Coordinates of C-alpha atoms and ligand atoms in Angstrom, one line a residue:
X1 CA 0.0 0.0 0.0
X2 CA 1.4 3.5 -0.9
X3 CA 1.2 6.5 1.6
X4 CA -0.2 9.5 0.7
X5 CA 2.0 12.3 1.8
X6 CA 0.7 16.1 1.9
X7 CA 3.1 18.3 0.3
X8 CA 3.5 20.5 3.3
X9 CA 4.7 16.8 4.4
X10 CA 7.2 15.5 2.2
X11 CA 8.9 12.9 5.1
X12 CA 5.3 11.3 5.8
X13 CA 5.2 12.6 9.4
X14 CA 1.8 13.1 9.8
X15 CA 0.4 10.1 7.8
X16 CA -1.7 7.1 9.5
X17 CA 1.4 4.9 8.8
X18 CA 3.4 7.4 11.1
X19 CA 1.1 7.5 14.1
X20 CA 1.6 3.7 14.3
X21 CA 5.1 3.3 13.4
X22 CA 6.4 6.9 13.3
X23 CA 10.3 5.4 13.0
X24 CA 10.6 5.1 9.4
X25 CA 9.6 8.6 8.5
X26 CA 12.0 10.3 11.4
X27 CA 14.6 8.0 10.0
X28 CA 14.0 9.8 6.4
X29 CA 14.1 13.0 7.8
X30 CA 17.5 11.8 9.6
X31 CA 19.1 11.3 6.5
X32 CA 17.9 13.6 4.1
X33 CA 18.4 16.3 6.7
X34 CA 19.6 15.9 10.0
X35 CA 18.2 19.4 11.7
X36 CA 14.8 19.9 9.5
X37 CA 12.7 22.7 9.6
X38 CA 9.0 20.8 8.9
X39 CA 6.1 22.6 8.0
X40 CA 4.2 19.6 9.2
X41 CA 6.0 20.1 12.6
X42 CA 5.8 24.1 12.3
X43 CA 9.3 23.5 14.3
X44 CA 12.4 22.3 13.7
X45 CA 13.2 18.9 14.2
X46 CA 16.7 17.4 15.7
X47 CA 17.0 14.0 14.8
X48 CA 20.4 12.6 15.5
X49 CA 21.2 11.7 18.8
X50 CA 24.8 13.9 19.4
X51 CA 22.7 17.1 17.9
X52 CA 20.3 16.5 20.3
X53 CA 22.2 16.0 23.5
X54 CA 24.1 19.2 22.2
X55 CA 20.6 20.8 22.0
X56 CA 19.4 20.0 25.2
X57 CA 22.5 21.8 27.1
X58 CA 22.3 24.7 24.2
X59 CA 22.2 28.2 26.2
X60 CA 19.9 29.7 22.7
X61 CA 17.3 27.3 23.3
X62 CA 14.7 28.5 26.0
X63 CA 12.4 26.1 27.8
X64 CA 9.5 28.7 28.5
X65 CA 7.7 27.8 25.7
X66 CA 4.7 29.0 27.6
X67 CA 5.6 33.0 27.8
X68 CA 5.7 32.9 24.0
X69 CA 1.6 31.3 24.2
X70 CA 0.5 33.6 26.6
X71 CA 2.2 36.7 24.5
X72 CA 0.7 35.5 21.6
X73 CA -3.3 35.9 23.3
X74 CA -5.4 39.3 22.9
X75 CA -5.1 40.5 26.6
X76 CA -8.6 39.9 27.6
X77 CA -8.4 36.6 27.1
X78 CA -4.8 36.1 28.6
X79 CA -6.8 38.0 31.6
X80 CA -9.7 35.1 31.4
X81 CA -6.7 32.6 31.9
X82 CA -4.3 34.2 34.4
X83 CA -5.1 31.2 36.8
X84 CA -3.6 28.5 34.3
X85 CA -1.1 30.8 32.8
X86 CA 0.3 31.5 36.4
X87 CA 0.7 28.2 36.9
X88 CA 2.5 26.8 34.4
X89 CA 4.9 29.6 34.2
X90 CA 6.7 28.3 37.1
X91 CA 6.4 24.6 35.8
X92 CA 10.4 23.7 36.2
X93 CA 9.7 21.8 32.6
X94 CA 8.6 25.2 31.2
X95 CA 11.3 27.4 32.7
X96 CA 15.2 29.1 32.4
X97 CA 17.7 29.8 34.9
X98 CA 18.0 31.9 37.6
X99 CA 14.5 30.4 39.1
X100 CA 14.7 26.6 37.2
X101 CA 18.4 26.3 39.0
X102 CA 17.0 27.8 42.4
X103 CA 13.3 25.6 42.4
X104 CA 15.0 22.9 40.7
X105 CA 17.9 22.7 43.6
X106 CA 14.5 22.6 46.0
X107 CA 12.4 19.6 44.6
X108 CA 15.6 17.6 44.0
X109 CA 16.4 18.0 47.8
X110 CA 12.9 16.4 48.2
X111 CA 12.7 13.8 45.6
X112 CA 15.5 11.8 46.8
X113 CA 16.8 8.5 45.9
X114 CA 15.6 7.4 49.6
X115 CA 12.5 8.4 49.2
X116 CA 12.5 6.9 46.2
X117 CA 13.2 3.6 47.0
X118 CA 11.6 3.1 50.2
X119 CA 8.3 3.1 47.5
X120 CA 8.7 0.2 46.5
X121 CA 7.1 -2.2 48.8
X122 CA 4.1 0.6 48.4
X123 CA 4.2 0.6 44.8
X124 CA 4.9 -3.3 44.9
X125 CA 1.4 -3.4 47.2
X126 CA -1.0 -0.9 45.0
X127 CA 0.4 -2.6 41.5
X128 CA -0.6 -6.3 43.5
X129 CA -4.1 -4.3 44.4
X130 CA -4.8 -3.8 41.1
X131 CA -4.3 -7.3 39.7
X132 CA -6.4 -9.0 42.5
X133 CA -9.1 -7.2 40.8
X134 CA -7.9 -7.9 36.9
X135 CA -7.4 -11.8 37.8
X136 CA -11.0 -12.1 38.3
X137 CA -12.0 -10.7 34.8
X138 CA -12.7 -12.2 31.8
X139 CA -11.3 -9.3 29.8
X140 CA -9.4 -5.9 31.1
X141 CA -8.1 -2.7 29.5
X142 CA -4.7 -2.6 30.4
X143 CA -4.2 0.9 30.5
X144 CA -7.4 1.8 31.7
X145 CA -7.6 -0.3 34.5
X146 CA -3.6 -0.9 35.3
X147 CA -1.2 2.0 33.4
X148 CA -3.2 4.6 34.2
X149 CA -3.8 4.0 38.1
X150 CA -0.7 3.0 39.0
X151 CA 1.3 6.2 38.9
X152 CA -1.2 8.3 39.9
X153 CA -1.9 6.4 42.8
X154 CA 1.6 6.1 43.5
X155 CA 2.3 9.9 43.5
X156 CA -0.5 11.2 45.6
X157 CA 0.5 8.7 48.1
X158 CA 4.3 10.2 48.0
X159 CA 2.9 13.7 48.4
X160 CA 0.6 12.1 51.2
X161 CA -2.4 12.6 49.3
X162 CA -5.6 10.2 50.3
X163 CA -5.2 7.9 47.6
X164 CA -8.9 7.6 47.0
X165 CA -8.4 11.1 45.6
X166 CA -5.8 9.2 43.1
X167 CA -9.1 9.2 40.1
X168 CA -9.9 13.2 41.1
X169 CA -6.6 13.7 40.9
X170 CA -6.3 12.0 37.7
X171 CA -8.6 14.0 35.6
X172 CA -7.6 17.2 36.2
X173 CA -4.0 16.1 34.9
X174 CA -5.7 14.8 31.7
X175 CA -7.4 18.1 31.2
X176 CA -3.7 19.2 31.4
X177 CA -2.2 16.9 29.4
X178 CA -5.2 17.3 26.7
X179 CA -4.5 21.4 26.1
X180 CA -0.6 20.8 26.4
X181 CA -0.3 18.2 23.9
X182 CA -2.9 19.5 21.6
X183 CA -1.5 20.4 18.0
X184 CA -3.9 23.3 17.7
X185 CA -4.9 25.0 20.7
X186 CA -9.2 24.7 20.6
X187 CA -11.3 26.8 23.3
X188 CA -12.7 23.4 25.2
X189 CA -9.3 21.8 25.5
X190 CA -8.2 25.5 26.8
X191 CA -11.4 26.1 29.0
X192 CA -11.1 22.2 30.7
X193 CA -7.3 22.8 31.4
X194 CA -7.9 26.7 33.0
X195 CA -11.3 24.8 35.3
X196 CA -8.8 22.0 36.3
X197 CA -5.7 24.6 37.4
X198 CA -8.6 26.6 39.6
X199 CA -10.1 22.9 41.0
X200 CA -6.5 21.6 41.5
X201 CA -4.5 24.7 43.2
X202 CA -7.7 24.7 45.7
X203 CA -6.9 21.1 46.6
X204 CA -3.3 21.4 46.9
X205 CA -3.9 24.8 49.1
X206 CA -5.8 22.7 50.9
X207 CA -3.7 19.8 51.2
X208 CA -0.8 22.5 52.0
X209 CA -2.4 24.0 54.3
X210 CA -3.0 20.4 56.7
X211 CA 0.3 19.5 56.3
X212 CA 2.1 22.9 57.2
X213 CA 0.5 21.9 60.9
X214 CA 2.0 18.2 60.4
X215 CA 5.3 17.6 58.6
X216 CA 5.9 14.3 57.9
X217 CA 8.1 12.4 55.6
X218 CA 5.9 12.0 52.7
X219 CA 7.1 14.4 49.5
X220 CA 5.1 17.7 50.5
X221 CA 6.0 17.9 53.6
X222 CA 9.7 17.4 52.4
X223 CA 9.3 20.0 49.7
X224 CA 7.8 22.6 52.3
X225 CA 10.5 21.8 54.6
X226 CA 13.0 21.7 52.1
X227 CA 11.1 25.4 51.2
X228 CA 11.9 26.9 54.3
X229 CA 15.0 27.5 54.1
X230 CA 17.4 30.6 52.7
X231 CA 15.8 29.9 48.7
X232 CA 12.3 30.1 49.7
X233 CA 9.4 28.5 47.1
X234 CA 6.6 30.9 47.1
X235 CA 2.8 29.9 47.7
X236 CA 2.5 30.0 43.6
X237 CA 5.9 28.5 43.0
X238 CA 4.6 25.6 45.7
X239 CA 1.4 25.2 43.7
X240 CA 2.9 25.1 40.5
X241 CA 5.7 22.4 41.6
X242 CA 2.8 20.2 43.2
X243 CA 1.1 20.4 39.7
X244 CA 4.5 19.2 37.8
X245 CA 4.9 16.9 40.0
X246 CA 1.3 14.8 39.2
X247 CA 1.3 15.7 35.6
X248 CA 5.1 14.7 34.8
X249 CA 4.8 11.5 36.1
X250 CA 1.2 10.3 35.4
X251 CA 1.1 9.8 31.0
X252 CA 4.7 8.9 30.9
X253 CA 4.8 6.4 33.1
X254 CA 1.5 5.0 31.8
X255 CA 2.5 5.0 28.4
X256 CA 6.0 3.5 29.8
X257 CA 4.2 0.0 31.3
X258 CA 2.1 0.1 28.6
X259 CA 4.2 0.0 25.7
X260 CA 6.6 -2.7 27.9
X261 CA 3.5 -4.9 28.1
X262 CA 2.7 -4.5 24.2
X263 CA 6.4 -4.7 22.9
X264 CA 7.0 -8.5 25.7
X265 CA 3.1 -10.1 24.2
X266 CA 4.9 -10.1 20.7
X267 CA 8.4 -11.1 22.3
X268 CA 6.9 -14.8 24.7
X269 CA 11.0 -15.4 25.1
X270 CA 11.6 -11.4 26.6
X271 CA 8.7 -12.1 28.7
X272 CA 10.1 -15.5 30.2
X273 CA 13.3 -13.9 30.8
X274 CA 11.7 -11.3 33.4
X275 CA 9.2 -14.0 34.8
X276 CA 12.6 -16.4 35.9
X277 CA 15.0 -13.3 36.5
X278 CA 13.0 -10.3 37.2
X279 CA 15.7 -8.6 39.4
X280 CA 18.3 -9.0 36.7
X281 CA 15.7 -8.8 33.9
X282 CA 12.8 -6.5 34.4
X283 CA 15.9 -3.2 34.7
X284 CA 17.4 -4.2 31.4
X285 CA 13.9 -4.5 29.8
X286 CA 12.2 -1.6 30.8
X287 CA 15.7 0.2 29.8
X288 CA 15.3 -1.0 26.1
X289 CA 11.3 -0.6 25.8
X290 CA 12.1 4.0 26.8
X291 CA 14.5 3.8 23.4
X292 CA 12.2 1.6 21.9
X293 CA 9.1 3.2 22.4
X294 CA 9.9 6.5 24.1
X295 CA 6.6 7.7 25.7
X296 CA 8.2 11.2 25.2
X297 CA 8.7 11.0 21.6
X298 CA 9.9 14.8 21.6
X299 CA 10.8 17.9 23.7
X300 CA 10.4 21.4 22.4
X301 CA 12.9 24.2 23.3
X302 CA 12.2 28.2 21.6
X303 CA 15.5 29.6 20.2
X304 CA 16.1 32.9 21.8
X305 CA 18.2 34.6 19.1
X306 CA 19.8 33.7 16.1
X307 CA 22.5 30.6 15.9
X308 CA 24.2 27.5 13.7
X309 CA 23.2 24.2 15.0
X310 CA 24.1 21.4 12.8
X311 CA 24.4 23.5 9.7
X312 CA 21.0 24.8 9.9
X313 CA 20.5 28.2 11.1
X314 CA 17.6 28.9 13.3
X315 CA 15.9 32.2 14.0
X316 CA 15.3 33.6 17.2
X317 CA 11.6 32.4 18.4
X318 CA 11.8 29.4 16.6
X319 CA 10.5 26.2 17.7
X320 CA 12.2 23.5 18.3
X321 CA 11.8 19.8 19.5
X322 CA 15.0 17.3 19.4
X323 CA 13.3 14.4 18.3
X324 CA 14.1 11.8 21.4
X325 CA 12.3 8.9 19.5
X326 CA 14.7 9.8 16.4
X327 CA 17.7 10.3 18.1
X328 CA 16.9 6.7 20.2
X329 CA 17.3 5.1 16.8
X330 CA 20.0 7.0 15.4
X331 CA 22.1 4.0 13.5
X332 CA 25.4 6.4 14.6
X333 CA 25.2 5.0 17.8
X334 CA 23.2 2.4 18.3
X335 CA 23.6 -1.0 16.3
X336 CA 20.7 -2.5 14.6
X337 CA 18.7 0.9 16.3
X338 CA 15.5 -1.0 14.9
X339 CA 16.0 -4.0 16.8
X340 CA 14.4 -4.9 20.5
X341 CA 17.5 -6.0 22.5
X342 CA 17.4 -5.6 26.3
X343 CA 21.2 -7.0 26.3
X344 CA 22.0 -4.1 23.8
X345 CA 25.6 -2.6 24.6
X346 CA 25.9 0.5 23.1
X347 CA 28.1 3.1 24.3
X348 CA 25.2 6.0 24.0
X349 CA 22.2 6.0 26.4
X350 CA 19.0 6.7 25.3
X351 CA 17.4 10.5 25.9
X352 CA 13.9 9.4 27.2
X353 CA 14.6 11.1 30.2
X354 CA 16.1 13.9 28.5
X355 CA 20.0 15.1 29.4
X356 CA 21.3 18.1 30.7
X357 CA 19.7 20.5 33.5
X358 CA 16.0 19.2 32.9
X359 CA 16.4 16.0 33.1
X360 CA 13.3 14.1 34.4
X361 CA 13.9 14.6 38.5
X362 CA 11.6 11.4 38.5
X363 CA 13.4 8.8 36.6
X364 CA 14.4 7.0 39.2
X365 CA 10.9 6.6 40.2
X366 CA 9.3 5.9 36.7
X367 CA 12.0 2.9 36.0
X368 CA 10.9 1.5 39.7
X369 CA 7.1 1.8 38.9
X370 CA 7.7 0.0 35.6
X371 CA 10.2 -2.7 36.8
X372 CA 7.1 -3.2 39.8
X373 CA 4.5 -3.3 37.1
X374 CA 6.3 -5.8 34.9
X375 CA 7.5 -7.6 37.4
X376 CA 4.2 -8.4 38.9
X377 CA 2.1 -8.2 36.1
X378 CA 4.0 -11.4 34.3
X379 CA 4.6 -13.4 37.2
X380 CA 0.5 -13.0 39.0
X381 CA -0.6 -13.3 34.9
X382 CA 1.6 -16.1 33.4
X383 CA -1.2 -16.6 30.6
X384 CA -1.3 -13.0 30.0
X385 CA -2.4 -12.9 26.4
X386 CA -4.3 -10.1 23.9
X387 CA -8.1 -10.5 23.6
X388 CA -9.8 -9.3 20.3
X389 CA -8.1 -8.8 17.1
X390 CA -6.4 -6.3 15.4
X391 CA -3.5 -4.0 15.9
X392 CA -4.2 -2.0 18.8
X393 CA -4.4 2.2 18.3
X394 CA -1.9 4.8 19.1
X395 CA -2.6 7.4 20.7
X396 CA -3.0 10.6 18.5
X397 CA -0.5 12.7 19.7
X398 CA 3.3 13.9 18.2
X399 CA 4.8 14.1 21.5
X400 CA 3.0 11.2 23.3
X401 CA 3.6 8.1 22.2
X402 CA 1.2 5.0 24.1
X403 CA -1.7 3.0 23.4
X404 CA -5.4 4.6 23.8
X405 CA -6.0 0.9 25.3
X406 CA -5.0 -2.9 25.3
X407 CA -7.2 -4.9 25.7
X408 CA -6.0 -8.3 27.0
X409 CA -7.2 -11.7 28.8
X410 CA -5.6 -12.4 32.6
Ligands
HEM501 C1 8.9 6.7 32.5 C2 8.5 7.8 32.8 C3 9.0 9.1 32.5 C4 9.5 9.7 31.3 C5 9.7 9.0 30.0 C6 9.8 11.1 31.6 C7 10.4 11.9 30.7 C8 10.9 13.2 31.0 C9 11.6 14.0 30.1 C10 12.0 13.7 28.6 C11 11.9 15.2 30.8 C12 12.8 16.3 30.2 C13 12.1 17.5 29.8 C14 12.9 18.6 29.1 O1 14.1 18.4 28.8 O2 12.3 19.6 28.8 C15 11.3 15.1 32.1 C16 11.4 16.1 33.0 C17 10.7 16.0 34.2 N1 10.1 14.9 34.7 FE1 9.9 13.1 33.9 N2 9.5 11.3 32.9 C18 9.0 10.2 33.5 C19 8.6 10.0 34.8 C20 8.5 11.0 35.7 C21 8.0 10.9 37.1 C22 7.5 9.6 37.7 C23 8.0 12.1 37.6 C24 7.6 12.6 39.0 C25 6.7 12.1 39.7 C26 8.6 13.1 36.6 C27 8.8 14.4 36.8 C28 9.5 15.2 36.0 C29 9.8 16.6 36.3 C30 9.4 17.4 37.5 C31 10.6 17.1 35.2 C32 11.1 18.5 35.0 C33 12.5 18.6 35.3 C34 13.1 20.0 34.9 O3 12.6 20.6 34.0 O4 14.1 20.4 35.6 N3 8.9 12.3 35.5 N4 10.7 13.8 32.2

């Protein structure tokens, strides 16, 4: 069957064939032209893996993408949305130096390794939870009814949230993640993300406001103890850190089990591996499935003036996204880049997690939540197998890349 490509989309990016398998069109763009301006894109596009890593440290590339949106809105309406614009312009994702080194500096005090790890025997509990209630089924949706709880469940009991608020919790951060991954910006995607900033900063004030009378150990408390001291978070930069905190680790780490799960049903032997080894296996696994099947398939950067990258010259205000799902395959540095091969030993590391001074402050915590969910999920569901036929459907989304569901028999 031939694709039919758009002119405004000579490389097939935005094709049917590309949302399921967007590899082979990235890989044209990576050798045709390395850095790509794409109209489809309306941003360039970094594609090999050293350009990348050199982008994400670049000091021309700005990560407030959002100042640039909220600049761009007739002031009345930037008025109507002060709430959601005030919030995401201290995201730490969204923000430069001085204040991303200062808050930054803050939540990684908080978010510690320790912390970290002693999770696991609660993340170990909730993921066990959840499959006492799939075994039982005939038929489950495993992102609906595994993916998707898990992490939020997990975080909102590491900020020492009720975990019953884990579903409340949950769809404000889709509303989020529905108006920030968006291609166009429309007004109900816009007016659902503004309601959920106003619904969630009351529960966090809330929730801050309890806990300032009782530290305890759990990642607020940290954070507002950690906040104390000489470099101060304020109430807003408090709010907005909470916020990043949910939404960072909810869709990645949903999309991350569930494109494990998807890439180990077609791969029985991978599978087997973690089921008799998990300790040695699951790590090596869940490793290869984020170069794989990145569930961040790109980050975007604005340039702030003009400069060479790569032989292309970019303009300042330009958008830019290095291409992480690109640059994970880049042949340069990784052999046989199209091949699943958790004993894979390349000298370059994949950039799921980004490099440089955003990189994701909850890695550590996303590989243990999908080592847990593998882990447990293969050994409580030996027969796990797919129910219904048919290729399963990607989501539609340029920077997300996961499964709208997966269905699948205990
Ligand atoms: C497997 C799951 C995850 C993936 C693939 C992932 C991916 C990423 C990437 C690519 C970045 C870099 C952004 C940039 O350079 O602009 C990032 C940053 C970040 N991630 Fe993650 N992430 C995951 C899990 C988590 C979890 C579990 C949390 C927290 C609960 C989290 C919180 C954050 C935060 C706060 C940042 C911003 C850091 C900064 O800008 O300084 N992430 N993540």
């Amino acid at each position: 069957m031939t694709e039919t490509r758009a002119p405004s989309d000579p490389f097939g990016l935005l094709t049917p064939e590309s949302r399921r398998d967007p590899y082979p069109a990235y890989a044209r763009v990576r050798a045709a032209e390395p850095v790509h301006y794409s109209e489809a894109w309306g941003a360039w596009m970094i594609t090999r893996h050293a350009d990348c890593v050199q982008a994400f440290r670049h000091p021309e590339l700005s990560a407030n993408r959002a100042g640039g949106y909220a600049k761009s809105l007739p002031p009345e309406v930037r008025e109507r949305l002060r709430p959601l614009l005030q919030n995401l312009s201290r995201w730490l994702l969204l923000i430069d130096p001085p204040a991303h080194t200062r808050i930054r500096a803050i939540v990684r005090e908080a978010f510690t390794p320790r912390l970290v790890a002693a999770m696991r025997p609660r993340i170990e509990r909730i993921a066990e939870s959840l499959i006492d209630d799939l075994s039982t089924r005939d038929e489950f949706d495993l992102i609906r009814d595994f993916a998707a709880p898990l992490p939020v469940i997990v975080i909102a009991e590491m900020l020492g949230l009720p975990p019953e608020d884990g579903l409340k919790l949950k769809s404000w951060s889709d509303a989020l993640a529905a108006f920030m991954g968006a291609s166009a910006i429309k007004p109900e995607l816009v007016a659902g993300a503004l309601r959920s900033v106003v619904e969630l900063e009351a529960y966090f004030k809330e929730a801050i406001a309890r806990r300032r009378g009782e530290l305890g150990d759990d990642l607020m408390s940290t954070l507002l103890r950690a906040s104390e001291g000489e470099e101060q978070l304020d109430e807003q930069e408090l709010l907005s850190t909470c916020t990043v905190l949910l939404f960072g680790g909810h869709e990645t780490t949903t999309n991350l089990i569930g494109n494990a799960v998807h890439v180990l049903l077609q791969r029985p032997d991978h599978a087997a591996r973690v089921r008799e080894a998990p300790d040695e296996q699951a790590p090596r696994v869940v490793d290869e499935v984020l170069r794989y099947e990145s569930p961040v398939q790109r980050m975007g950067r604005v340039a702030r003036g003009d400069f060479e990258l790569a032989g292309a010259t970019l303009r300042g205000g330009d958008r830019v996204f290095m291409v992480l799902g690109a640059a994970n395959r880049d042949p340069e540095v990784f052999e046989r880049p199209d091949v699943f091969d958790p004993d894979r030993r390349d000298d370059a590391k994949h950039l799921s997690f980004g490099i440089g001074p955003h990189f994701c402050l909850g890695a550590a915590l996303g590989l243990l939540e999908g080592r847990v969910a593998l882990t447990s999920l293969l050994r409580r569901l030996p027969q796990l197998s797919r129910a219904g036929d048919g290729a399963p459907a990607w989501i539609d989304n340029l920077t997300v890349r996961g499964l709208a569901s997966l269905p699948l028999r205990p």
